[in-house]
Each structure stands twice: as C-alpha cells, then as structure tokens.
C-alpha cells in the first residue's frame, strides 16, 4: 500500500516538470496512463507537453481509441493537423483501431481512403486488418472477406510493397464469423489458416 501511495504521488508530481522535460517522458506517461485505463490522466499529461511531436499526438489518439472514445480520437486528429503535424502510418493504425472499437465504419473507411489520397501514405497489412476487424465486428462479413481478397490481389501485383493477408488478418475475420455464427465460413477460414 505504501508503494502505491508513493508511486501515485511521484507520477502526480511529474506533471509539474513535463513542460521542462522533453516530450519523451510525456509520451511515456501518456502510454502508461492509457495502459492503466486512465485516458483522462493521459490527456492531462498531453496538455502539459509544450513541444508535442507526432508520437505525442498518436499516443493520445490511441489512449482514447483503445478505451472506446473514438470521437475524441478523431477530434484530436483534426487538432493535430491544425497544429501542422502530419500523420504517419502508426497514427492511422491508432485511428482505425479507435473506429473499430467504437463501430464507426463510415469514418474508418474514409480514413483508410485518405491515407493515400490525402496524405500519400502506403497502406500495409495492419491497416487492412484494422478494416477487416471493423467490418467483422459490424457483422459485415462479406465486405470483410472482400477486403481480404483485395489485399491478396494487391500483394501479388508486380513491385507491390503490400504483404499478403497474414494469420492475424484471417483470425480477425474468423472471430467475426464466430460472433455471428457463420459456421460454414469458419470452416473455410480455418482451412485457409492451416495452409499459411
């Protein structure tokens, strides 16, 4: 108990020093509070960081996203751009996961499309898997399978930098099928996973 009280007081007192210390400590504290289920504490730390970098913005976007507060993540994404910070592929992974956790299908599809069109970022298997997860959770299993098919086609194109669907991609669809009782598709996916 004494250790807990000391640790809590220690981290609370660090708030005062964050504006003096670089963003590395602040980013670490944002991650820590997020993992402890305290996005509001993570936000307090974020607000105290004077020189916010892409890691700071992505960390706070992720902190809200993993706790089902995708709307706040999307607002922070807009604010980040207004502050002249451009997103990277990790930022988009956090945003897509946030949308998936909150069931924001329309918003996630728009973000996915904006990656290349608006920001010139290359999508990878992780981004595709986020969309598969989003669609599978929403019960849109046919669309999720189509997304995997499009990833397979793109990965086979000459000079493609995109990896083919991996076990995680297929297991993500399998979980969605299991949630919605699609036994026939579960068997097909199971066989596909064993071949990978």
mmCIF file of C-alpha atoms in Angstrom:
data_model
loop_
_atom_site.group_PDB
_atom_site.id
_atom_site.type_symbol
_atom_site.label_atom_id
_atom_site.label_comp_id
_atom_site.label_asym_id
_atom_site.label_seq_id
_atom_site.Cartn_x
_atom_site.Cartn_y
_atom_site.Cartn_z
ATOM 1 C CA UNK A 1 0.000 0.000 0.000
ATOM 2 C CA UNK A 2 2.813 2.372 0.872
ATOM 3 C CA UNK A 3 4.473 1.681 -2.509
ATOM 4 C CA UNK A 4 1.229 2.506 -4.320
ATOM 5 C CA UNK A 5 0.864 5.828 -2.486
ATOM 6 C CA UNK A 6 4.497 6.750 -3.175
ATOM 7 C CA UNK A 7 4.179 5.812 -6.861
ATOM 8 C CA UNK A 8 0.964 7.794 -7.233
ATOM 9 C CA UNK A 9 2.470 10.879 -5.592
ATOM 10 C CA UNK A 10 5.605 10.518 -7.712
ATOM 11 C CA UNK A 11 3.704 10.436 -11.001
ATOM 12 C CA UNK A 12 1.390 13.249 -9.926
ATOM 13 C CA UNK A 13 4.403 15.427 -9.127
ATOM 14 C CA UNK A 14 5.927 14.711 -12.537
ATOM 15 C CA UNK A 15 3.130 16.788 -14.137
ATOM 16 C CA UNK A 16 4.896 19.901 -12.888
ATOM 17 C CA UNK A 17 8.130 19.003 -14.670
ATOM 18 C CA UNK A 18 6.746 17.887 -18.015
ATOM 19 C CA UNK A 19 6.934 21.329 -19.580
ATOM 20 C CA UNK A 20 10.633 21.419 -18.692
ATOM 21 C CA UNK A 21 11.419 17.832 -19.750
ATOM 22 C CA UNK A 22 11.220 16.876 -23.438
ATOM 23 C CA UNK A 23 8.278 15.050 -24.933
ATOM 24 C CA UNK A 24 9.883 11.612 -24.482
ATOM 25 C CA UNK A 25 8.914 11.442 -20.806
ATOM 26 C CA UNK A 26 5.483 12.878 -21.529
ATOM 27 C CA UNK A 27 4.870 10.325 -24.286
ATOM 28 C CA UNK A 28 5.878 7.503 -21.940
ATOM 29 C CA UNK A 29 3.475 8.756 -19.287
ATOM 30 C CA UNK A 30 0.665 9.008 -21.848
ATOM 31 C CA UNK A 31 1.243 5.344 -22.762
ATOM 32 C CA UNK A 32 1.419 4.355 -19.099
ATOM 33 C CA UNK A 33 -1.854 6.060 -18.168
ATOM 34 C CA UNK A 34 -3.533 4.630 -21.257
ATOM 35 C CA UNK A 35 -2.480 1.105 -20.306
ATOM 36 C CA UNK A 36 -3.796 1.753 -16.794
ATOM 37 C CA UNK A 37 -7.215 2.646 -18.250
ATOM 38 C CA UNK A 38 -6.937 6.356 -17.475
ATOM 39 C CA UNK A 39 -7.218 8.327 -20.728
ATOM 40 C CA UNK A 40 -8.180 11.465 -18.782
ATOM 41 C CA UNK A 41 -4.832 11.357 -16.919
ATOM 42 C CA UNK A 42 -3.071 10.747 -20.235
ATOM 43 C CA UNK A 43 -4.786 13.883 -21.563
ATOM 44 C CA UNK A 44 -3.584 15.925 -18.595
ATOM 45 C CA UNK A 45 -0.025 14.892 -19.367
ATOM 46 C CA UNK A 46 -0.508 15.552 -23.088
ATOM 47 C CA UNK A 47 -1.822 19.053 -22.406
ATOM 48 C CA UNK A 48 1.292 19.854 -20.350
ATOM 49 C CA UNK A 49 3.770 18.884 -23.085
ATOM 50 C CA UNK A 50 4.927 22.090 -24.776
ATOM 51 C CA UNK A 51 6.634 20.550 -27.828
ATOM 52 C CA UNK A 52 4.160 17.923 -29.000
ATOM 53 C CA UNK A 53 5.516 15.689 -31.754
ATOM 54 C CA UNK A 54 3.811 13.048 -33.901
ATOM 55 C CA UNK A 55 4.468 10.468 -31.173
ATOM 56 C CA UNK A 56 2.671 12.635 -28.590
ATOM 57 C CA UNK A 57 -0.356 13.100 -30.831
ATOM 58 C CA UNK A 58 -0.504 9.426 -31.818
ATOM 59 C CA UNK A 59 -0.183 8.327 -28.188
ATOM 60 C CA UNK A 60 -3.142 10.447 -27.035
ATOM 61 C CA UNK A 61 -5.227 9.442 -30.083
ATOM 62 C CA UNK A 62 -4.521 5.814 -29.189
ATOM 63 C CA UNK A 63 -5.241 6.385 -25.475
ATOM 64 C CA UNK A 64 -8.795 7.486 -26.241
ATOM 65 C CA UNK A 65 -9.276 4.956 -29.039
ATOM 66 C CA UNK A 66 -8.468 1.841 -27.036
ATOM 67 C CA UNK A 67 -10.959 2.936 -24.390
ATOM 68 C CA UNK A 68 -13.863 3.319 -26.825
ATOM 69 C CA UNK A 69 -13.685 7.088 -27.219
ATOM 70 C CA UNK A 70 -13.138 7.230 -30.982
ATOM 71 C CA UNK A 71 -14.917 10.568 -31.376
ATOM 72 C CA UNK A 72 -12.329 12.181 -29.115
ATOM 73 C CA UNK A 73 -9.569 10.456 -31.111
ATOM 74 C CA UNK A 74 -10.997 11.910 -34.327
ATOM 75 C CA UNK A 75 -11.207 15.400 -32.805
ATOM 76 C CA UNK A 76 -7.580 15.142 -31.708
ATOM 77 C CA UNK A 77 -6.628 14.020 -35.216
ATOM 78 C CA UNK A 78 -8.183 17.183 -36.636
ATOM 79 C CA UNK A 79 -6.486 19.327 -33.996
ATOM 80 C CA UNK A 80 -3.156 17.669 -34.753
ATOM 81 C CA UNK A 81 -3.427 18.666 -38.408
ATOM 82 C CA UNK A 82 -4.433 22.206 -37.447
ATOM 83 C CA UNK A 83 -1.195 22.345 -35.455
ATOM 84 C CA UNK A 84 0.793 21.469 -38.572
ATOM 85 C CA UNK A 85 1.595 17.873 -37.612
ATOM 86 C CA UNK A 86 1.100 15.339 -40.409
ATOM 87 C CA UNK A 87 0.024 11.791 -39.513
ATOM 88 C CA UNK A 88 2.117 8.710 -40.166
ATOM 89 C CA UNK A 89 1.122 5.084 -40.680
ATOM 90 C CA UNK A 90 1.088 4.430 -36.922
ATOM 91 C CA UNK A 91 -1.318 7.339 -36.398
ATOM 92 C CA UNK A 92 -3.672 5.728 -38.903
ATOM 93 C CA UNK A 93 -3.388 2.351 -37.192
ATOM 94 C CA UNK A 94 -4.469 4.018 -33.925
ATOM 95 C CA UNK A 95 -7.326 5.845 -35.658
ATOM 96 C CA UNK A 96 -8.592 2.742 -37.468
ATOM 97 C CA UNK A 97 -8.458 0.722 -34.248
ATOM 98 C CA UNK A 98 -10.330 3.506 -32.450
ATOM 99 C CA UNK A 99 -13.066 3.427 -35.080
ATOM 100 C CA UNK A 100 -13.205 -0.361 -34.902
ATOM 101 C CA UNK A 101 -13.585 -0.303 -31.106
ATOM 102 C CA UNK A 102 -16.457 2.182 -31.424
ATOM 103 C CA UNK A 103 -18.156 0.783 -34.537
ATOM 104 C CA UNK A 104 -17.509 3.874 -36.689
ATOM 105 C CA UNK A 105 -17.497 2.121 -40.076
ATOM 106 C CA UNK A 106 -18.060 5.183 -42.287
ATOM 107 C CA UNK A 107 -15.350 7.208 -40.558
ATOM 108 C CA UNK A 108 -12.828 4.361 -40.730
ATOM 109 C CA UNK A 109 -13.391 3.752 -44.443
ATOM 110 C CA UNK A 110 -12.895 7.475 -45.116
ATOM 111 C CA UNK A 111 -9.665 7.494 -43.093
ATOM 112 C CA UNK A 112 -8.456 4.395 -44.937
ATOM 113 C CA UNK A 113 -9.066 6.076 -48.286
ATOM 114 C CA UNK A 114 -7.454 9.348 -47.133
ATOM 115 C CA UNK A 115 -4.199 7.607 -46.251
ATOM 116 C CA UNK A 116 -3.013 7.527 -49.864
ATOM 117 C CA UNK A 117 -5.219 10.144 -51.474
ATOM 118 C CA UNK A 118 -4.777 12.947 -48.956
ATOM 119 C CA UNK A 119 -1.583 12.066 -47.076
ATOM 120 C CA UNK A 120 0.394 9.966 -49.568
ATOM 121 C CA UNK A 121 0.919 7.116 -47.096
ATOM 122 C CA UNK A 122 1.180 3.498 -48.196
ATOM 123 C CA UNK A 123 -1.339 1.148 -46.620
ATOM 124 C CA UNK A 124 0.011 -2.063 -45.162
ATOM 125 C CA UNK A 125 -1.418 -5.363 -43.946
ATOM 126 C CA UNK A 126 -2.008 -3.876 -40.473
ATOM 127 C CA UNK A 127 -4.312 -1.175 -41.908
ATOM 128 C CA UNK A 128 -6.215 -3.753 -43.943
ATOM 129 C CA UNK A 129 -6.558 -5.951 -40.862
ATOM 130 C CA UNK A 130 -7.997 -2.995 -38.919
ATOM 131 C CA UNK A 131 -10.685 -2.605 -41.588
ATOM 132 C CA UNK A 132 -11.369 -6.347 -41.594
ATOM 133 C CA UNK A 133 -11.788 -6.158 -37.805
ATOM 134 C CA UNK A 134 -14.122 -3.167 -38.110
ATOM 135 C CA UNK A 135 -16.321 -4.835 -40.739
ATOM 136 C CA UNK A 136 -16.323 -8.205 -38.951
ATOM 137 C CA UNK A 137 -17.393 -6.602 -35.651
ATOM 138 C CA UNK A 138 -20.194 -4.826 -37.516
ATOM 139 C CA UNK A 139 -21.401 -8.153 -38.961
ATOM 140 C CA UNK A 140 -20.421 -7.142 -42.488
ATOM 141 C CA UNK A 141 -18.609 -10.415 -43.094
ATOM 142 C CA UNK A 142 -18.914 -10.435 -46.900
ATOM 143 C CA UNK A 143 -17.322 -6.990 -47.082
ATOM 144 C CA UNK A 144 -14.568 -8.072 -44.686
ATOM 145 C CA UNK A 145 -13.799 -11.070 -46.928
ATOM 146 C CA UNK A 146 -13.793 -8.788 -49.997
ATOM 147 C CA UNK A 147 -11.277 -6.571 -48.225
ATOM 148 C CA UNK A 148 -9.015 -9.572 -47.665
ATOM 149 C CA UNK A 149 -9.430 -10.561 -51.318
ATOM 150 C CA UNK A 150 -8.394 -7.068 -52.440
ATOM 151 C CA UNK A 151 -5.343 -7.273 -50.187
ATOM 152 C CA UNK A 152 -4.399 -10.630 -51.743
ATOM 153 C CA UNK A 153 -4.731 -9.214 -55.260
ATOM 154 C CA UNK A 154 -2.700 -6.086 -54.442
ATOM 155 C CA UNK A 155 0.050 -8.086 -52.731
ATOM 156 C CA UNK A 156 0.518 -10.212 -55.884
ATOM 157 C CA UNK A 157 0.954 -7.239 -58.211
ATOM 158 C CA UNK A 158 4.402 -6.644 -59.625
ATOM 159 C CA UNK A 159 6.538 -4.356 -57.416
ATOM 160 C CA UNK A 160 3.886 -4.378 -54.679
ATOM 161 C CA UNK A 161 5.079 -3.271 -51.247
ATOM 162 C CA UNK A 162 1.999 -4.709 -49.553
ATOM 163 C CA UNK A 163 2.257 -8.028 -47.741
ATOM 164 C CA UNK A 164 -0.428 -10.658 -48.304
ATOM 165 C CA UNK A 165 -3.026 -11.313 -45.604
ATOM 166 C CA UNK A 166 -1.390 -12.964 -42.620
ATOM 167 C CA UNK A 167 -2.686 -15.264 -39.893
ATOM 168 C CA UNK A 168 -3.821 -12.260 -37.827
ATOM 169 C CA UNK A 169 -5.917 -10.980 -40.731
ATOM 170 C CA UNK A 170 -7.630 -14.344 -41.145
ATOM 171 C CA UNK A 171 -8.111 -14.895 -37.400
ATOM 172 C CA UNK A 172 -9.710 -11.442 -37.208
ATOM 173 C CA UNK A 173 -12.289 -12.499 -39.792
ATOM 174 C CA UNK A 174 -12.665 -15.871 -38.060
ATOM 175 C CA UNK A 175 -13.550 -14.113 -34.777
ATOM 176 C CA UNK A 176 -16.189 -12.043 -36.552
ATOM 177 C CA UNK A 177 -17.666 -15.169 -38.130
ATOM 178 C CA UNK A 178 -17.708 -16.849 -34.739
ATOM 179 C CA UNK A 179 -19.506 -13.879 -33.162
ATOM 180 C CA UNK A 180 -22.208 -14.007 -35.815
ATOM 181 C CA UNK A 181 -22.473 -17.818 -36.025
ATOM 182 C CA UNK A 182 -21.283 -18.184 -39.626
ATOM 183 C CA UNK A 183 -20.187 -21.818 -39.187
ATOM 184 C CA UNK A 184 -19.698 -22.527 -42.891
ATOM 185 C CA UNK A 185 -17.317 -19.624 -43.340
ATOM 186 C CA UNK A 186 -15.493 -20.532 -40.100
ATOM 187 C CA UNK A 187 -14.557 -23.918 -41.580
ATOM 188 C CA UNK A 188 -13.268 -22.374 -44.820
ATOM 189 C CA UNK A 189 -11.183 -19.822 -42.936
ATOM 190 C CA UNK A 190 -9.841 -22.451 -40.557
ATOM 191 C CA UNK A 191 -8.546 -24.470 -43.508
ATOM 192 C CA UNK A 192 -7.038 -21.322 -45.014
ATOM 193 C CA UNK A 193 -5.208 -20.529 -41.752
ATOM 194 C CA UNK A 194 -3.674 -24.013 -41.600
ATOM 195 C CA UNK A 195 -2.256 -23.533 -45.114
ATOM 196 C CA UNK A 196 -0.427 -20.310 -44.181
#
